[in-house]
């Protein structure tokens, strides 16, 4: 069964929930250091999270009539060992919860995904941010060591 696209009131209700949830995270979650709204695009938010392996990770959330999509820049395009780097990312995709690594502009690596707008709740938003946070903490430096190996030689 297909769902109808969200109505304007439904979009507003989901957007208000996201605003409220993000404000709570900023107040209560030490990893969340900033949240905001894109001034140029309606229903688009950013979340900045502090980590140990990478100082800051930014996540963009975009609400559309059928989905809430999310994306986060993960790493620049590998300069060396590209085949191994991309193979490794594909293998790591199996370990992500509802997200995937992808190749974006200039072959940079992103984490992205989407959920149905009707499933947006605190659990799903926490899963999205948690999945991205864990992926960065777990795999950012290992990917750099593969894709920029000559910079890590002793």
Tab-separated table of N, CA and C in Angstrom:
chain	number	residue	atom	x	y	z
A	1	UNK	N	0.830	-1.182	0.000
A	1	UNK	CA	0.000	0.000	0.000
A	1	UNK	C	0.879	1.251	0.000
A	2	UNK	N	0.486	2.191	-0.805
A	2	UNK	CA	1.166	3.474	-0.843
A	2	UNK	C	0.415	4.465	0.026
A	3	UNK	N	1.167	5.299	0.690
A	3	UNK	CA	0.552	6.363	1.474
A	3	UNK	C	0.430	7.608	0.612
A	4	UNK	N	-0.587	8.384	0.897
A	4	UNK	CA	-0.705	9.678	0.233
A	4	UNK	C	0.410	10.588	0.728
A	5	UNK	N	0.816	11.550	-0.092
A	5	UNK	CA	1.812	12.517	0.383
A	5	UNK	C	1.266	13.264	1.596
A	6	UNK	N	2.168	13.720	2.430
A	6	UNK	CA	1.766	14.465	3.623
A	6	UNK	C	1.067	15.759	3.218
A	7	UNK	N	0.035	16.092	3.948
A	7	UNK	CA	-0.654	17.367	3.742
A	7	UNK	C	0.158	18.477	4.411
A	8	UNK	N	-0.200	19.709	4.144
A	8	UNK	CA	0.494	20.838	4.776
A	8	UNK	C	0.394	20.749	6.301
A	9	UNK	N	-0.796	20.467	6.871
A	9	UNK	CA	-0.854	20.329	8.333
A	9	UNK	C	0.004	19.171	8.861
A	10	UNK	N	0.034	18.054	8.134
A	10	UNK	CA	0.869	16.923	8.567
A	10	UNK	C	2.350	17.293	8.516
A	11	UNK	N	2.757	17.971	7.460
A	11	UNK	CA	4.161	18.408	7.353
A	11	UNK	C	4.502	19.345	8.511
A	12	UNK	N	3.604	20.260	8.814
A	12	UNK	CA	3.837	21.209	9.909
A	12	UNK	C	3.935	20.496	11.248
A	13	UNK	N	3.102	19.482	11.443
A	13	UNK	CA	3.123	18.715	12.693
A	13	UNK	C	4.443	17.956	12.851
A	14	UNK	N	4.890	17.304	11.785
A	14	UNK	CA	6.160	16.575	11.840
A	14	UNK	C	7.313	17.555	12.043
A	15	UNK	N	7.276	18.685	11.354
A	15	UNK	CA	8.336	19.692	11.500
A	15	UNK	C	8.391	20.219	12.933
A	16	UNK	N	7.240	20.460	13.537
A	16	UNK	CA	7.208	20.936	14.927
A	16	UNK	C	7.795	19.886	15.864
A	17	UNK	N	7.497	18.607	15.603
A	17	UNK	CA	8.070	17.548	16.429
A	17	UNK	C	9.590	17.529	16.296
A	18	UNK	N	10.091	17.621	15.062
A	18	UNK	CA	11.540	17.613	14.846
A	18	UNK	C	12.183	18.803	15.550
A	19	UNK	N	11.594	19.989	15.423
A	19	UNK	CA	12.116	21.181	16.116
A	19	UNK	C	12.226	20.934	17.617
A	20	UNK	N	11.160	20.412	18.193
A	20	UNK	CA	11.124	20.161	19.637
A	20	UNK	C	12.153	19.113	20.048
A	21	UNK	N	12.215	18.025	19.304
A	21	UNK	CA	13.145	16.945	19.636
A	21	UNK	C	14.587	17.425	19.544
A	22	UNK	N	14.907	18.178	18.500
A	22	UNK	CA	16.275	18.690	18.357
A	22	UNK	C	16.627	19.646	19.489
A	23	UNK	N	15.685	20.475	19.907
A	23	UNK	CA	15.929	21.380	21.038
A	23	UNK	C	16.221	20.594	22.313
A	24	UNK	N	15.471	19.514	22.533
A	24	UNK	CA	15.726	18.646	23.693
A	24	UNK	C	17.126	18.045	23.624
A	25	UNK	N	17.517	17.577	22.444
A	25	UNK	CA	18.844	16.973	22.297
A	25	UNK	C	19.944	17.985	22.580
A	26	UNK	N	19.771	19.194	22.109
A	26	UNK	CA	20.769	20.232	22.355
A	26	UNK	C	20.906	20.496	23.848
A	27	UNK	N	19.800	20.469	24.565
A	27	UNK	CA	19.818	20.733	26.003
A	27	UNK	C	20.330	19.545	26.814
A	28	UNK	N	20.068	18.316	26.363
A	28	UNK	CA	20.314	17.143	27.196
A	28	UNK	C	21.426	16.214	26.718
A	29	UNK	N	21.789	16.266	25.451
A	29	UNK	CA	22.745	15.318	24.881
A	29	UNK	C	24.084	16.018	24.684
A	30	UNK	N	25.099	15.594	25.433
A	30	UNK	CA	26.409	16.240	25.363
A	30	UNK	C	27.051	16.155	23.985
A	31	UNK	N	26.710	15.155	23.205
A	31	UNK	CA	27.296	15.009	21.869
A	31	UNK	C	26.732	16.030	20.885
A	32	UNK	N	25.523	16.512	21.120
A	32	UNK	CA	24.896	17.491	20.221
A	32	UNK	C	25.333	18.883	20.658
A	33	UNK	N	26.086	19.551	19.778
A	33	UNK	CA	26.642	20.862	20.136
A	33	UNK	C	25.954	22.018	19.420
A	34	UNK	N	25.177	21.736	18.385
A	34	UNK	CA	24.441	22.796	17.688
A	34	UNK	C	23.326	22.174	16.859
A	35	UNK	N	22.227	22.890	16.774
A	35	UNK	CA	21.132	22.525	15.876
A	35	UNK	C	20.635	23.812	15.236
A	36	UNK	N	20.045	23.688	14.080
A	36	UNK	CA	19.525	24.877	13.419
A	36	UNK	C	18.685	24.521	12.217
A	37	UNK	N	18.140	25.551	11.613
A	37	UNK	CA	17.277	25.412	10.450
A	37	UNK	C	17.960	26.080	9.267
A	38	UNK	N	17.887	25.445	8.117
A	38	UNK	CA	18.423	26.028	6.888
A	38	UNK	C	17.555	27.230	6.511
A	39	UNK	N	18.130	28.430	6.455
A	39	UNK	CA	17.318	29.609	6.145
A	39	UNK	C	16.821	29.639	4.697
A	40	UNK	N	17.435	28.842	3.840
A	40	UNK	CA	17.083	28.870	2.421
A	40	UNK	C	16.129	27.763	1.996
A	41	UNK	N	15.897	26.802	2.868
A	41	UNK	CA	15.034	25.683	2.480
A	41	UNK	C	14.107	25.318	3.632
A	42	UNK	N	12.834	25.340	3.368
A	42	UNK	CA	11.848	24.993	4.378
A	42	UNK	C	11.973	23.516	4.729
A	43	UNK	N	11.802	23.193	5.977
A	43	UNK	CA	11.836	21.815	6.463
A	43	UNK	C	13.205	21.163	6.299
A	44	UNK	N	14.256	21.924	6.560
A	44	UNK	CA	15.621	21.363	6.508
A	44	UNK	C	16.371	21.838	7.746
A	45	UNK	N	16.933	20.879	8.481
A	45	UNK	CA	17.637	21.153	9.725
A	45	UNK	C	19.056	20.616	9.652
A	46	UNK	N	19.926	21.174	10.503
A	46	UNK	CA	21.257	20.594	10.677
A	46	UNK	C	21.467	20.284	12.149
A	47	UNK	N	22.269	19.270	12.385
A	47	UNK	CA	22.676	18.884	13.736
A	47	UNK	C	24.187	18.735	13.692
A	48	UNK	N	24.873	19.347	14.636
A	48	UNK	CA	26.323	19.159	14.733
A	48	UNK	C	26.606	18.376	16.005
A	49	UNK	N	27.389	17.292	15.828
A	49	UNK	CA	27.731	16.426	16.954
A	49	UNK	C	29.239	16.417	17.140
A	50	UNK	N	29.661	16.460	18.395
A	50	UNK	CA	31.083	16.366	18.731
A	50	UNK	C	31.431	14.907	18.964
A	51	UNK	N	32.633	14.531	18.514
A	51	UNK	CA	33.076	13.157	18.693
A	51	UNK	C	34.527	13.094	19.091
A	52	UNK	N	35.022	11.886	19.260
A	52	UNK	CA	36.423	11.672	19.610
A	52	UNK	C	37.289	11.476	18.371
A	53	UNK	N	36.798	10.722	17.396
A	53	UNK	CA	37.587	10.404	16.209
A	53	UNK	C	37.604	11.546	15.198
A	54	UNK	N	36.561	12.331	15.174
A	54	UNK	CA	36.484	13.532	14.344
A	54	UNK	C	35.813	14.598	15.194
A	55	UNK	N	36.361	15.784	15.184
A	55	UNK	CA	35.863	16.836	16.075
A	55	UNK	C	34.361	17.080	15.929
A	56	UNK	N	33.911	17.326	14.704
A	56	UNK	CA	32.506	17.662	14.467
A	56	UNK	C	31.973	16.856	13.287
A	57	UNK	N	30.766	16.351	13.455
A	57	UNK	CA	30.037	15.700	12.373
A	57	UNK	C	28.724	16.446	12.200
A	58	UNK	N	28.457	16.887	10.987
A	58	UNK	CA	27.200	17.582	10.689
A	58	UNK	C	26.248	16.628	9.983
A	59	UNK	N	25.010	16.654	10.403
A	59	UNK	CA	23.955	15.838	9.793
A	59	UNK	C	22.865	16.786	9.304
A	60	UNK	N	22.436	16.590	8.072
A	60	UNK	CA	21.328	17.362	7.510
A	60	UNK	C	20.090	16.485	7.450
A	61	UNK	N	18.971	17.007	7.937
A	61	UNK	CA	17.671	16.338	7.885
A	61	UNK	C	16.769	17.154	6.966
A	62	UNK	N	16.118	16.501	6.012
A	62	UNK	CA	15.241	17.208	5.080
A	62	UNK	C	13.898	16.493	5.013
A	63	UNK	N	12.848	17.205	5.399
A	63	UNK	CA	11.497	16.653	5.377
A	63	UNK	C	10.848	16.968	4.030
A	64	UNK	N	10.334	15.914	3.411
A	64	UNK	CA	9.596	16.060	2.156
A	64	UNK	C	8.202	15.460	2.349
A	65	UNK	N	7.389	15.503	1.320
A	65	UNK	CA	6.007	15.043	1.464
A	65	UNK	C	5.886	13.560	1.778
A	66	UNK	N	6.885	12.775	1.430
A	66	UNK	CA	6.815	11.338	1.692
A	66	UNK	C	7.915	10.824	2.613
A	67	UNK	N	9.001	11.566	2.743
A	67	UNK	CA	10.152	11.048	3.484
A	67	UNK	C	10.832	12.120	4.332
A	68	UNK	N	11.592	11.639	5.297
A	68	UNK	CA	12.599	12.444	5.977
A	68	UNK	C	13.926	11.854	5.529
A	69	UNK	N	14.691	12.624	4.782
A	69	UNK	CA	15.994	12.130	4.340
A	69	UNK	C	17.072	12.724	5.233
A	70	UNK	N	18.201	12.031	5.293
A	70	UNK	CA	19.320	12.517	6.095
A	70	UNK	C	20.611	12.230	5.362
A	71	UNK	N	21.586	13.107	5.587
A	71	UNK	CA	22.896	12.893	4.991
A	71	UNK	C	23.955	13.565	5.844
A	72	UNK	N	25.138	12.991	5.777
A	72	UNK	CA	26.284	13.519	6.497
A	72	UNK	C	27.538	13.275	5.669
A	73	UNK	N	28.343	14.304	5.530
A	73	UNK	CA	29.633	14.162	4.860
A	73	UNK	C	30.502	13.279	5.745
A	74	UNK	N	31.097	12.234	5.152
A	74	UNK	CA	31.910	11.306	5.930
A	74	UNK	C	33.396	11.532	5.712
A	75	UNK	N	33.834	11.609	4.458
A	75	UNK	CA	35.269	11.745	4.176
A	75	UNK	C	35.467	12.206	2.735
A	76	UNK	N	36.624	12.800	2.457
A	76	UNK	CA	36.916	13.156	1.063
A	76	UNK	C	37.156	11.904	0.228
A	77	UNK	N	37.164	12.085	-1.073
A	77	UNK	CA	37.448	10.968	-1.978
A	77	UNK	C	38.825	10.403	-1.676
A	78	UNK	N	38.959	9.086	-1.618
A	78	UNK	CA	40.273	8.493	-1.358
A	78	UNK	C	41.266	8.885	-2.455
A	79	UNK	N	42.480	9.209	-2.043
A	79	UNK	CA	43.529	9.568	-3.002
A	79	UNK	C	44.282	8.343	-3.505
A	80	UNK	N	44.270	7.283	-2.731
A	80	UNK	CA	44.968	6.054	-3.101
A	80	UNK	C	44.147	4.870	-2.599
A	81	UNK	N	44.469	3.702	-3.102
A	81	UNK	CA	43.748	2.477	-2.720
A	81	UNK	C	42.233	2.632	-2.881
A	82	UNK	N	41.812	3.308	-3.953
A	82	UNK	CA	40.387	3.585	-4.137
A	82	UNK	C	39.549	2.314	-4.157
A	83	UNK	N	39.990	1.308	-4.880
A	83	UNK	CA	39.213	0.076	-4.972
A	83	UNK	C	39.007	-0.542	-3.593
A	84	UNK	N	40.071	-0.624	-2.812
A	84	UNK	CA	39.958	-1.173	-1.460
A	84	UNK	C	39.077	-0.286	-0.584
A	85	UNK	N	39.219	1.023	-0.709
A	85	UNK	CA	38.406	1.943	0.103
A	85	UNK	C	36.920	1.754	-0.201
A	86	UNK	N	36.561	1.745	-1.477
A	86	UNK	CA	35.147	1.602	-1.829
A	86	UNK	C	34.617	0.205	-1.507
A	87	UNK	N	35.441	-0.816	-1.663
A	87	UNK	CA	35.024	-2.162	-1.267
A	87	UNK	C	34.766	-2.214	0.236
A	88	UNK	N	35.636	-1.588	0.998
A	88	UNK	CA	35.476	-1.558	2.455
A	88	UNK	C	34.180	-0.850	2.835
A	89	UNK	N	33.883	0.269	2.187
A	89	UNK	CA	32.634	0.985	2.462
A	89	UNK	C	31.420	0.116	2.150
A	90	UNK	N	31.469	-0.608	1.044
A	90	UNK	CA	30.353	-1.497	0.710
A	90	UNK	C	30.163	-2.571	1.775
A	91	UNK	N	31.250	-3.092	2.285
A	91	UNK	CA	31.145	-4.103	3.346
A	91	UNK	C	30.590	-3.488	4.633
A	92	UNK	N	31.006	-2.276	4.934
A	92	UNK	CA	30.491	-1.606	6.132
A	92	UNK	C	29.007	-1.278	6.005
A	93	UNK	N	28.516	-1.093	4.778
A	93	UNK	CA	27.087	-0.814	4.590
A	93	UNK	C	26.214	-1.855	5.277
A	94	UNK	N	26.660	-3.105	5.292
A	94	UNK	CA	25.879	-4.170	5.928
A	94	UNK	C	25.758	-3.998	7.435
A	95	UNK	N	26.596	-3.172	8.019
A	95	UNK	CA	26.594	-2.996	9.469
A	95	UNK	C	25.881	-1.720	9.906
A	96	UNK	N	25.397	-0.935	8.959
A	96	UNK	CA	24.682	0.298	9.284
A	96	UNK	C	23.201	0.002	9.470
A	97	UNK	N	22.569	0.709	10.381
A	97	UNK	CA	21.146	0.524	10.647
A	97	UNK	C	20.337	1.578	9.891
A	98	UNK	N	19.753	1.168	8.763
A	98	UNK	CA	18.888	2.081	8.017
A	98	UNK	C	19.600	3.216	7.317
A	99	UNK	N	20.879	3.064	7.077
A	99	UNK	CA	21.670	4.092	6.393
A	99	UNK	C	22.630	3.388	5.447
A	100	UNK	N	23.296	4.173	4.612
A	100	UNK	CA	24.260	3.585	3.679
A	100	UNK	C	25.339	4.604	3.357
A	101	UNK	N	26.513	4.081	3.064
A	101	UNK	CA	27.565	4.928	2.523
A	101	UNK	C	27.251	5.169	1.057
A	102	UNK	N	27.564	6.362	0.578
A	102	UNK	CA	27.358	6.680	-0.830
A	102	UNK	C	28.483	7.593	-1.306
A	103	UNK	N	28.579	7.709	-2.612
A	103	UNK	CA	29.578	8.585	-3.215
A	103	UNK	C	28.843	9.804	-3.742
A	104	UNK	N	29.316	10.976	-3.343
A	104	UNK	CA	28.663	12.210	-3.757
A	104	UNK	C	29.535	13.039	-4.676
A	105	UNK	N	29.320	14.327	-4.619
A	105	UNK	CA	30.061	15.267	-5.454
A	105	UNK	C	31.556	15.098	-5.239
A	106	UNK	N	32.289	15.175	-6.327
A	106	UNK	CA	33.747	15.050	-6.305
A	106	UNK	C	34.202	13.739	-5.671
A	107	UNK	N	33.347	12.727	-5.731
A	107	UNK	CA	33.624	11.388	-5.206
A	107	UNK	C	33.816	11.348	-3.693
A	108	UNK	N	33.361	12.372	-2.993
A	108	UNK	CA	33.409	12.361	-1.534
A	108	UNK	C	32.459	11.288	-1.005
A	109	UNK	N	32.726	10.820	0.204
A	109	UNK	CA	31.931	9.762	0.823
A	109	UNK	C	30.925	10.389	1.789
A	110	UNK	N	29.680	9.956	1.694
A	110	UNK	CA	28.603	10.427	2.554
A	110	UNK	C	27.935	9.232	3.224
A	111	UNK	N	27.223	9.501	4.311
A	111	UNK	CA	26.286	8.537	4.895
A	111	UNK	C	24.913	9.146	4.673
A	112	UNK	N	23.993	8.349	4.148
A	112	UNK	CA	22.671	8.889	3.866
A	112	UNK	C	21.605	7.826	4.053
A	113	UNK	N	20.375	8.278	4.052
A	113	UNK	CA	19.243	7.378	4.146
A	113	UNK	C	17.959	8.169	4.204
A	114	UNK	N	16.858	7.461	4.358
A	114	UNK	CA	15.567	8.125	4.484
A	114	UNK	C	14.583	7.187	5.163
A	115	UNK	N	13.602	7.810	5.780
A	115	UNK	CA	12.508	7.073	6.404
A	115	UNK	C	11.199	7.718	5.946
A	116	UNK	N	10.115	6.991	6.043
A	116	UNK	CA	8.813	7.563	5.717
A	116	UNK	C	8.473	8.685	6.687
A	117	UNK	N	7.872	9.746	6.191
A	117	UNK	CA	7.538	10.881	7.062
A	117	UNK	C	6.638	10.444	8.210
A	118	UNK	N	5.800	9.457	7.973
A	118	UNK	CA	4.847	8.994	8.984
A	118	UNK	C	5.520	8.194	10.105
A	119	UNK	N	6.800	7.837	9.939
A	119	UNK	CA	7.505	7.077	10.982
A	119	UNK	C	8.398	7.960	11.851
A	120	UNK	N	8.411	9.264	11.588
A	120	UNK	CA	9.282	10.160	12.354
A	120	UNK	C	8.817	10.201	13.803
A	121	UNK	N	9.714	9.783	14.698
A	121	UNK	CA	9.486	9.885	16.137
A	121	UNK	C	10.852	9.976	16.810
A	122	UNK	N	10.858	10.093	18.116
A	122	UNK	CA	12.114	10.234	18.840
A	122	UNK	C	13.039	9.048	18.661
A	123	UNK	N	12.480	7.853	18.625
A	123	UNK	CA	13.296	6.654	18.437
A	123	UNK	C	14.014	6.702	17.094
A	124	UNK	N	13.285	7.019	16.029
A	124	UNK	CA	13.886	7.047	14.692
A	124	UNK	C	14.924	8.157	14.569
A	125	UNK	N	14.641	9.325	15.105
A	125	UNK	CA	15.626	10.411	15.045
A	125	UNK	C	16.879	10.045	15.832
A	126	UNK	N	16.702	9.407	16.983
A	126	UNK	CA	17.850	8.963	17.773
A	126	UNK	C	18.647	7.898	17.023
A	127	UNK	N	17.953	6.988	16.348
A	127	UNK	CA	18.628	5.952	15.570
A	127	UNK	C	19.445	6.568	14.440
A	128	UNK	N	18.879	7.547	13.765
A	128	UNK	CA	19.594	8.207	12.667
A	128	UNK	C	20.876	8.853	13.178
A	129	UNK	N	20.750	9.697	14.198
A	129	UNK	CA	21.944	10.373	14.726
A	129	UNK	C	22.923	9.374	15.324
A	130	UNK	N	22.412	8.370	16.029
A	130	UNK	CA	23.285	7.365	16.634
A	130	UNK	C	24.030	6.538	15.608
A	131	UNK	N	23.357	6.182	14.526
A	131	UNK	CA	24.008	5.410	13.462
A	131	UNK	C	25.143	6.208	12.842
A	132	UNK	N	24.894	7.468	12.550
A	132	UNK	CA	25.934	8.303	11.944
A	132	UNK	C	27.070	8.534	12.925
A	133	UNK	N	26.737	8.818	14.176
A	133	UNK	CA	27.774	9.035	15.191
A	133	UNK	C	28.659	7.793	15.321
A	134	UNK	N	28.028	6.630	15.425
A	134	UNK	CA	28.798	5.390	15.576
A	134	UNK	C	29.666	5.115	14.352
A	135	UNK	N	29.130	5.348	13.160
A	135	UNK	CA	29.906	5.102	11.941
A	135	UNK	C	31.149	5.980	11.899
A	136	UNK	N	31.005	7.235	12.262
A	136	UNK	CA	32.162	8.139	12.269
A	136	UNK	C	33.167	7.689	13.321
A	137	UNK	N	32.711	7.379	14.500
A	137	UNK	CA	33.621	6.964	15.572
A	137	UNK	C	34.336	5.655	15.233
A	138	UNK	N	33.652	4.776	14.550
A	138	UNK	CA	34.197	3.457	14.253
A	138	UNK	C	35.059	3.414	12.999
A	139	UNK	N	34.658	4.143	11.959
A	139	UNK	CA	35.251	3.903	10.649
A	139	UNK	C	35.912	5.103	9.981
A	140	UNK	N	35.815	6.288	10.549
A	140	UNK	CA	36.418	7.459	9.905
A	140	UNK	C	37.930	7.293	9.758
A	141	UNK	N	38.614	7.039	10.851
A	141	UNK	CA	40.074	6.902	10.775
A	141	UNK	C	40.506	5.657	9.999
A	142	UNK	N	39.848	4.501	10.160
A	142	UNK	CA	40.239	3.363	9.318
A	142	UNK	C	40.115	3.658	7.818
A	143	UNK	N	39.065	4.389	7.412
A	143	UNK	CA	38.948	4.728	5.995
A	143	UNK	C	40.075	5.670	5.570
A	144	UNK	N	40.415	6.634	6.406
A	144	UNK	CA	41.519	7.541	6.069
A	144	UNK	C	42.823	6.773	5.924
A	145	UNK	N	43.047	5.789	6.771
A	145	UNK	CA	44.280	4.995	6.682
A	145	UNK	C	44.350	4.181	5.389
A	146	UNK	N	43.199	3.823	4.837
A	146	UNK	CA	43.176	3.117	3.552
A	146	UNK	C	43.332	4.119	2.403
A	147	UNK	N	42.512	5.139	2.389
A	147	UNK	CA	42.451	6.058	1.261
A	147	UNK	C	43.540	7.110	1.212
A	148	UNK	N	44.266	7.268	2.309
A	148	UNK	CA	45.353	8.245	2.391
A	148	UNK	C	46.549	7.598	3.076
A	149	UNK	N	46.819	6.358	2.711
A	149	UNK	CA	47.806	5.520	3.402
A	149	UNK	C	49.179	6.163	3.485
A	150	UNK	N	49.618	6.810	2.435
A	150	UNK	CA	50.978	7.374	2.444
A	150	UNK	C	51.134	8.495	3.465
A	151	UNK	N	50.068	9.117	3.861
A	151	UNK	CA	50.128	10.181	4.871
A	151	UNK	C	50.258	9.623	6.287
A	152	UNK	N	49.992	8.327	6.448
A	152	UNK	CA	50.030	7.715	7.771
A	152	UNK	C	51.276	6.878	8.008
A	153	UNK	N	52.194	6.865	7.064
A	153	UNK	CA	53.414	6.078	7.250
A	153	UNK	C	54.292	6.734	8.295
A	154	UNK	N	54.913	5.894	9.108
A	154	UNK	CA	55.770	6.407	10.188
A	154	UNK	C	57.091	6.908	9.670
